[in-house]
Amino acid sequence: HSTSRRQRQMCIRDRFREETGMTPLAYVQKERLETAKSMLLYTDYPLSEISAALCFSSESHFIKVFREYTGKTPGRYRKSQN
């Protein structure tokens, strides 16, 4: 029996979601943001370098996504944890 590529992708995504409770994309985004949190706490890299290192499309996009995830801007998060 023939399974289309799309059907296989959906099966993999659904299985991933069953195991982790999130889509592969959401999981990758969470990991990027957790890495950003560590970089903010344990390095003095500027936001531009952190956002570039984690492959965000721009620093402003990084700030927006980080704030949605943590409730704080990256700068405020860094200051509040030190």
Short mmCIF file of N, CA and C in Angstrom, two decimals:
data_model
loop_
_atom_site.label_atom_id
_atom_site.label_comp_id
_atom_site.label_asym_id
_atom_site.label_seq_id
_atom_site.Cartn_x
_atom_site.Cartn_y
_atom_site.Cartn_z
N HIS A 1 0.84 -1.16 0.00
CA HIS A 1 0.00 0.00 0.00
C HIS A 1 0.89 1.23 0.00
N SER A 2 0.48 2.23 -0.68
CA SER A 2 1.29 3.42 -0.90
C SER A 2 0.85 4.55 0.03
N THR A 3 1.83 5.10 0.71
CA THR A 3 1.55 6.21 1.62
C THR A 3 2.22 7.45 1.05
N SER A 4 1.47 8.51 0.95
CA SER A 4 2.03 9.74 0.41
C SER A 4 3.01 10.37 1.39
N ARG A 5 3.86 11.20 0.88
CA ARG A 5 4.83 11.91 1.72
C ARG A 5 4.10 12.74 2.78
N ARG A 6 3.04 13.41 2.37
CA ARG A 6 2.26 14.23 3.30
C ARG A 6 1.68 13.39 4.44
N GLN A 7 1.18 12.22 4.11
CA GLN A 7 0.62 11.34 5.14
C GLN A 7 1.71 10.90 6.12
N ARG A 8 2.89 10.58 5.62
CA ARG A 8 4.00 10.18 6.49
C ARG A 8 4.41 11.33 7.40
N GLN A 9 4.47 12.56 6.84
CA GLN A 9 4.82 13.73 7.65
C GLN A 9 3.80 13.95 8.76
N MET A 10 2.52 13.81 8.42
CA MET A 10 1.47 14.00 9.42
C MET A 10 1.57 12.94 10.51
N CYS A 11 1.89 11.71 10.12
CA CYS A 11 2.04 10.63 11.08
C CYS A 11 3.21 10.91 12.03
N ILE A 12 4.32 11.36 11.49
CA ILE A 12 5.49 11.69 12.31
C ILE A 12 5.14 12.84 13.25
N ARG A 13 4.51 13.89 12.73
CA ARG A 13 4.13 15.04 13.55
C ARG A 13 3.18 14.62 14.67
N ASP A 14 2.19 13.80 14.31
CA ASP A 14 1.23 13.35 15.32
C ASP A 14 1.90 12.50 16.39
N ARG A 15 2.80 11.63 15.99
CA ARG A 15 3.53 10.80 16.95
C ARG A 15 4.39 11.65 17.86
N PHE A 16 5.07 12.64 17.27
CA PHE A 16 5.89 13.57 18.05
C PHE A 16 5.03 14.30 19.07
N ARG A 17 3.88 14.75 18.63
CA ARG A 17 2.96 15.47 19.51
C ARG A 17 2.46 14.58 20.65
N GLU A 18 2.18 13.33 20.35
CA GLU A 18 1.77 12.39 21.39
C GLU A 18 2.85 12.24 22.45
N GLU A 19 4.11 12.17 22.02
CA GLU A 19 5.22 11.94 22.93
C GLU A 19 5.61 13.18 23.73
N THR A 20 5.53 14.35 23.10
CA THR A 20 6.05 15.58 23.74
C THR A 20 4.96 16.55 24.16
N GLY A 21 3.77 16.41 23.60
CA GLY A 21 2.71 17.35 23.90
C GLY A 21 2.78 18.62 23.06
N MET A 22 3.67 18.64 22.08
CA MET A 22 3.78 19.82 21.22
C MET A 22 4.22 19.39 19.82
N THR A 23 4.02 20.29 18.87
CA THR A 23 4.46 20.02 17.51
C THR A 23 5.97 20.12 17.43
N PRO A 24 6.58 19.53 16.40
CA PRO A 24 8.03 19.68 16.24
C PRO A 24 8.46 21.15 16.19
N LEU A 25 7.71 21.97 15.48
CA LEU A 25 8.06 23.39 15.38
C LEU A 25 8.01 24.07 16.74
N ALA A 26 6.97 23.80 17.51
CA ALA A 26 6.86 24.40 18.85
C ALA A 26 8.00 23.92 19.75
N TYR A 27 8.38 22.66 19.61
CA TYR A 27 9.48 22.12 20.41
C TYR A 27 10.80 22.83 20.08
N VAL A 28 11.07 22.99 18.81
CA VAL A 28 12.30 23.67 18.38
C VAL A 28 12.29 25.11 18.89
N GLN A 29 11.17 25.78 18.77
CA GLN A 29 11.06 27.17 19.25
C GLN A 29 11.31 27.24 20.75
N LYS A 30 10.75 26.31 21.51
CA LYS A 30 10.96 26.28 22.96
C LYS A 30 12.44 26.08 23.28
N GLU A 31 13.09 25.19 22.58
CA GLU A 31 14.52 24.94 22.81
C GLU A 31 15.35 26.18 22.49
N ARG A 32 15.02 26.87 21.41
CA ARG A 32 15.73 28.10 21.06
C ARG A 32 15.57 29.14 22.16
N LEU A 33 14.35 29.27 22.67
CA LEU A 33 14.09 30.27 23.70
C LEU A 33 14.74 29.90 25.03
N GLU A 34 14.78 28.62 25.36
CA GLU A 34 15.47 28.20 26.58
C GLU A 34 16.97 28.44 26.45
N THR A 35 17.52 28.24 25.27
CA THR A 35 18.93 28.54 25.02
C THR A 35 19.17 30.04 25.14
N ALA A 36 18.25 30.83 24.62
CA ALA A 36 18.36 32.29 24.74
C ALA A 36 18.38 32.71 26.20
N LYS A 37 17.52 32.10 27.01
CA LYS A 37 17.50 32.43 28.44
C LYS A 37 18.87 32.15 29.07
N SER A 38 19.45 31.03 28.75
CA SER A 38 20.79 30.70 29.28
C SER A 38 21.84 31.69 28.79
N MET A 39 21.78 32.02 27.52
CA MET A 39 22.75 32.97 26.97
C MET A 39 22.62 34.33 27.64
N LEU A 40 21.39 34.74 27.93
CA LEU A 40 21.18 36.02 28.59
C LEU A 40 21.74 36.01 30.01
N LEU A 41 21.63 34.89 30.68
CA LEU A 41 22.09 34.80 32.07
C LEU A 41 23.59 34.59 32.20
N TYR A 42 24.17 33.81 31.30
CA TYR A 42 25.55 33.37 31.50
C TYR A 42 26.56 33.97 30.53
N THR A 43 26.11 34.87 29.66
CA THR A 43 27.04 35.56 28.77
C THR A 43 26.70 37.04 28.78
N ASP A 44 27.59 37.82 28.21
CA ASP A 44 27.28 39.24 28.05
C ASP A 44 27.08 39.58 26.57
N TYR A 45 26.73 38.55 25.77
CA TYR A 45 26.48 38.78 24.35
C TYR A 45 25.33 39.77 24.18
N PRO A 46 25.46 40.67 23.24
CA PRO A 46 24.34 41.58 22.96
C PRO A 46 23.17 40.82 22.34
N LEU A 47 22.00 41.39 22.44
CA LEU A 47 20.80 40.75 21.89
C LEU A 47 20.94 40.45 20.40
N SER A 48 21.61 41.32 19.69
CA SER A 48 21.78 41.10 18.25
C SER A 48 22.55 39.81 17.98
N GLU A 49 23.57 39.52 18.78
CA GLU A 49 24.34 38.28 18.59
C GLU A 49 23.54 37.05 19.01
N ILE A 50 22.79 37.16 20.10
CA ILE A 50 21.97 36.03 20.55
C ILE A 50 20.91 35.73 19.51
N SER A 51 20.23 36.74 19.03
CA SER A 51 19.17 36.50 18.05
C SER A 51 19.74 35.91 16.76
N ALA A 52 20.91 36.38 16.33
CA ALA A 52 21.53 35.83 15.12
C ALA A 52 22.00 34.40 15.35
N ALA A 53 22.62 34.14 16.51
CA ALA A 53 23.12 32.79 16.80
C ALA A 53 21.99 31.76 16.84
N LEU A 54 20.81 32.20 17.25
CA LEU A 54 19.67 31.29 17.35
C LEU A 54 18.75 31.35 16.14
N CYS A 55 19.23 32.02 15.09
CA CYS A 55 18.56 32.05 13.78
C CYS A 55 17.18 32.70 13.78
N PHE A 56 17.01 33.74 14.61
CA PHE A 56 15.79 34.53 14.50
C PHE A 56 15.96 35.46 13.31
N SER A 57 14.87 35.79 12.65
CA SER A 57 14.94 36.58 11.43
C SER A 57 15.46 38.00 11.68
N SER A 58 15.26 38.50 12.89
CA SER A 58 15.75 39.83 13.25
C SER A 58 15.77 39.95 14.77
N GLU A 59 16.46 40.94 15.26
CA GLU A 59 16.50 41.19 16.70
C GLU A 59 15.10 41.54 17.21
N SER A 60 14.37 42.33 16.44
CA SER A 60 13.03 42.72 16.90
C SER A 60 12.09 41.51 16.96
N HIS A 61 12.23 40.59 16.03
CA HIS A 61 11.42 39.38 16.07
C HIS A 61 11.79 38.54 17.30
N PHE A 62 13.07 38.42 17.57
CA PHE A 62 13.54 37.71 18.75
C PHE A 62 12.93 38.31 20.02
N ILE A 63 12.98 39.63 20.14
CA ILE A 63 12.44 40.30 21.33
C ILE A 63 10.94 40.01 21.47
N LYS A 64 10.21 40.08 20.36
CA LYS A 64 8.75 39.83 20.39
C LYS A 64 8.45 38.40 20.84
N VAL A 65 9.13 37.43 20.24
CA VAL A 65 8.89 36.02 20.56
C VAL A 65 9.31 35.72 22.00
N PHE A 66 10.45 36.28 22.42
CA PHE A 66 10.93 36.06 23.77
C PHE A 66 9.94 36.61 24.79
N ARG A 67 9.43 37.81 24.53
CA ARG A 67 8.46 38.43 25.45
C ARG A 67 7.17 37.60 25.52
N GLU A 68 6.72 37.07 24.39
CA GLU A 68 5.52 36.23 24.39
C GLU A 68 5.76 34.96 25.22
N TYR A 69 6.98 34.43 25.18
CA TYR A 69 7.31 33.18 25.87
C TYR A 69 7.52 33.38 27.37
N THR A 70 8.18 34.48 27.75
CA THR A 70 8.57 34.68 29.15
C THR A 70 7.77 35.75 29.87
N GLY A 71 7.14 36.63 29.11
CA GLY A 71 6.44 37.76 29.73
C GLY A 71 7.36 38.95 29.98
N LYS A 72 8.62 38.83 29.59
CA LYS A 72 9.60 39.92 29.76
C LYS A 72 10.40 40.08 28.48
N THR A 73 10.88 41.28 28.25
CA THR A 73 11.82 41.46 27.14
C THR A 73 13.13 40.79 27.52
N PRO A 74 13.97 40.45 26.55
CA PRO A 74 15.26 39.84 26.89
C PRO A 74 16.10 40.71 27.83
N GLY A 75 16.12 42.02 27.59
CA GLY A 75 16.88 42.92 28.45
C GLY A 75 16.38 42.92 29.87
N ARG A 76 15.08 42.96 30.04
CA ARG A 76 14.48 42.94 31.38
C ARG A 76 14.71 41.58 32.05
N TYR A 77 14.61 40.51 31.27
CA TYR A 77 14.87 39.17 31.82
C TYR A 77 16.30 39.09 32.35
N ARG A 78 17.24 39.57 31.56
CA ARG A 78 18.66 39.53 31.96
C ARG A 78 18.87 40.31 33.25
N LYS A 79 18.30 41.51 33.34
CA LYS A 79 18.47 42.35 34.54
C LYS A 79 17.79 41.74 35.76
N SER A 80 16.63 41.14 35.56
CA SER A 80 15.87 40.61 36.70
C SER A 80 16.49 39.35 37.28
N GLN A 81 17.32 38.67 36.52
CA GLN A 81 17.91 37.42 36.98
C GLN A 81 19.29 37.62 37.61
N ASN A 82 19.84 38.82 37.48
CA ASN A 82 21.18 39.07 38.02
C ASN A 82 21.12 39.77 39.35
#
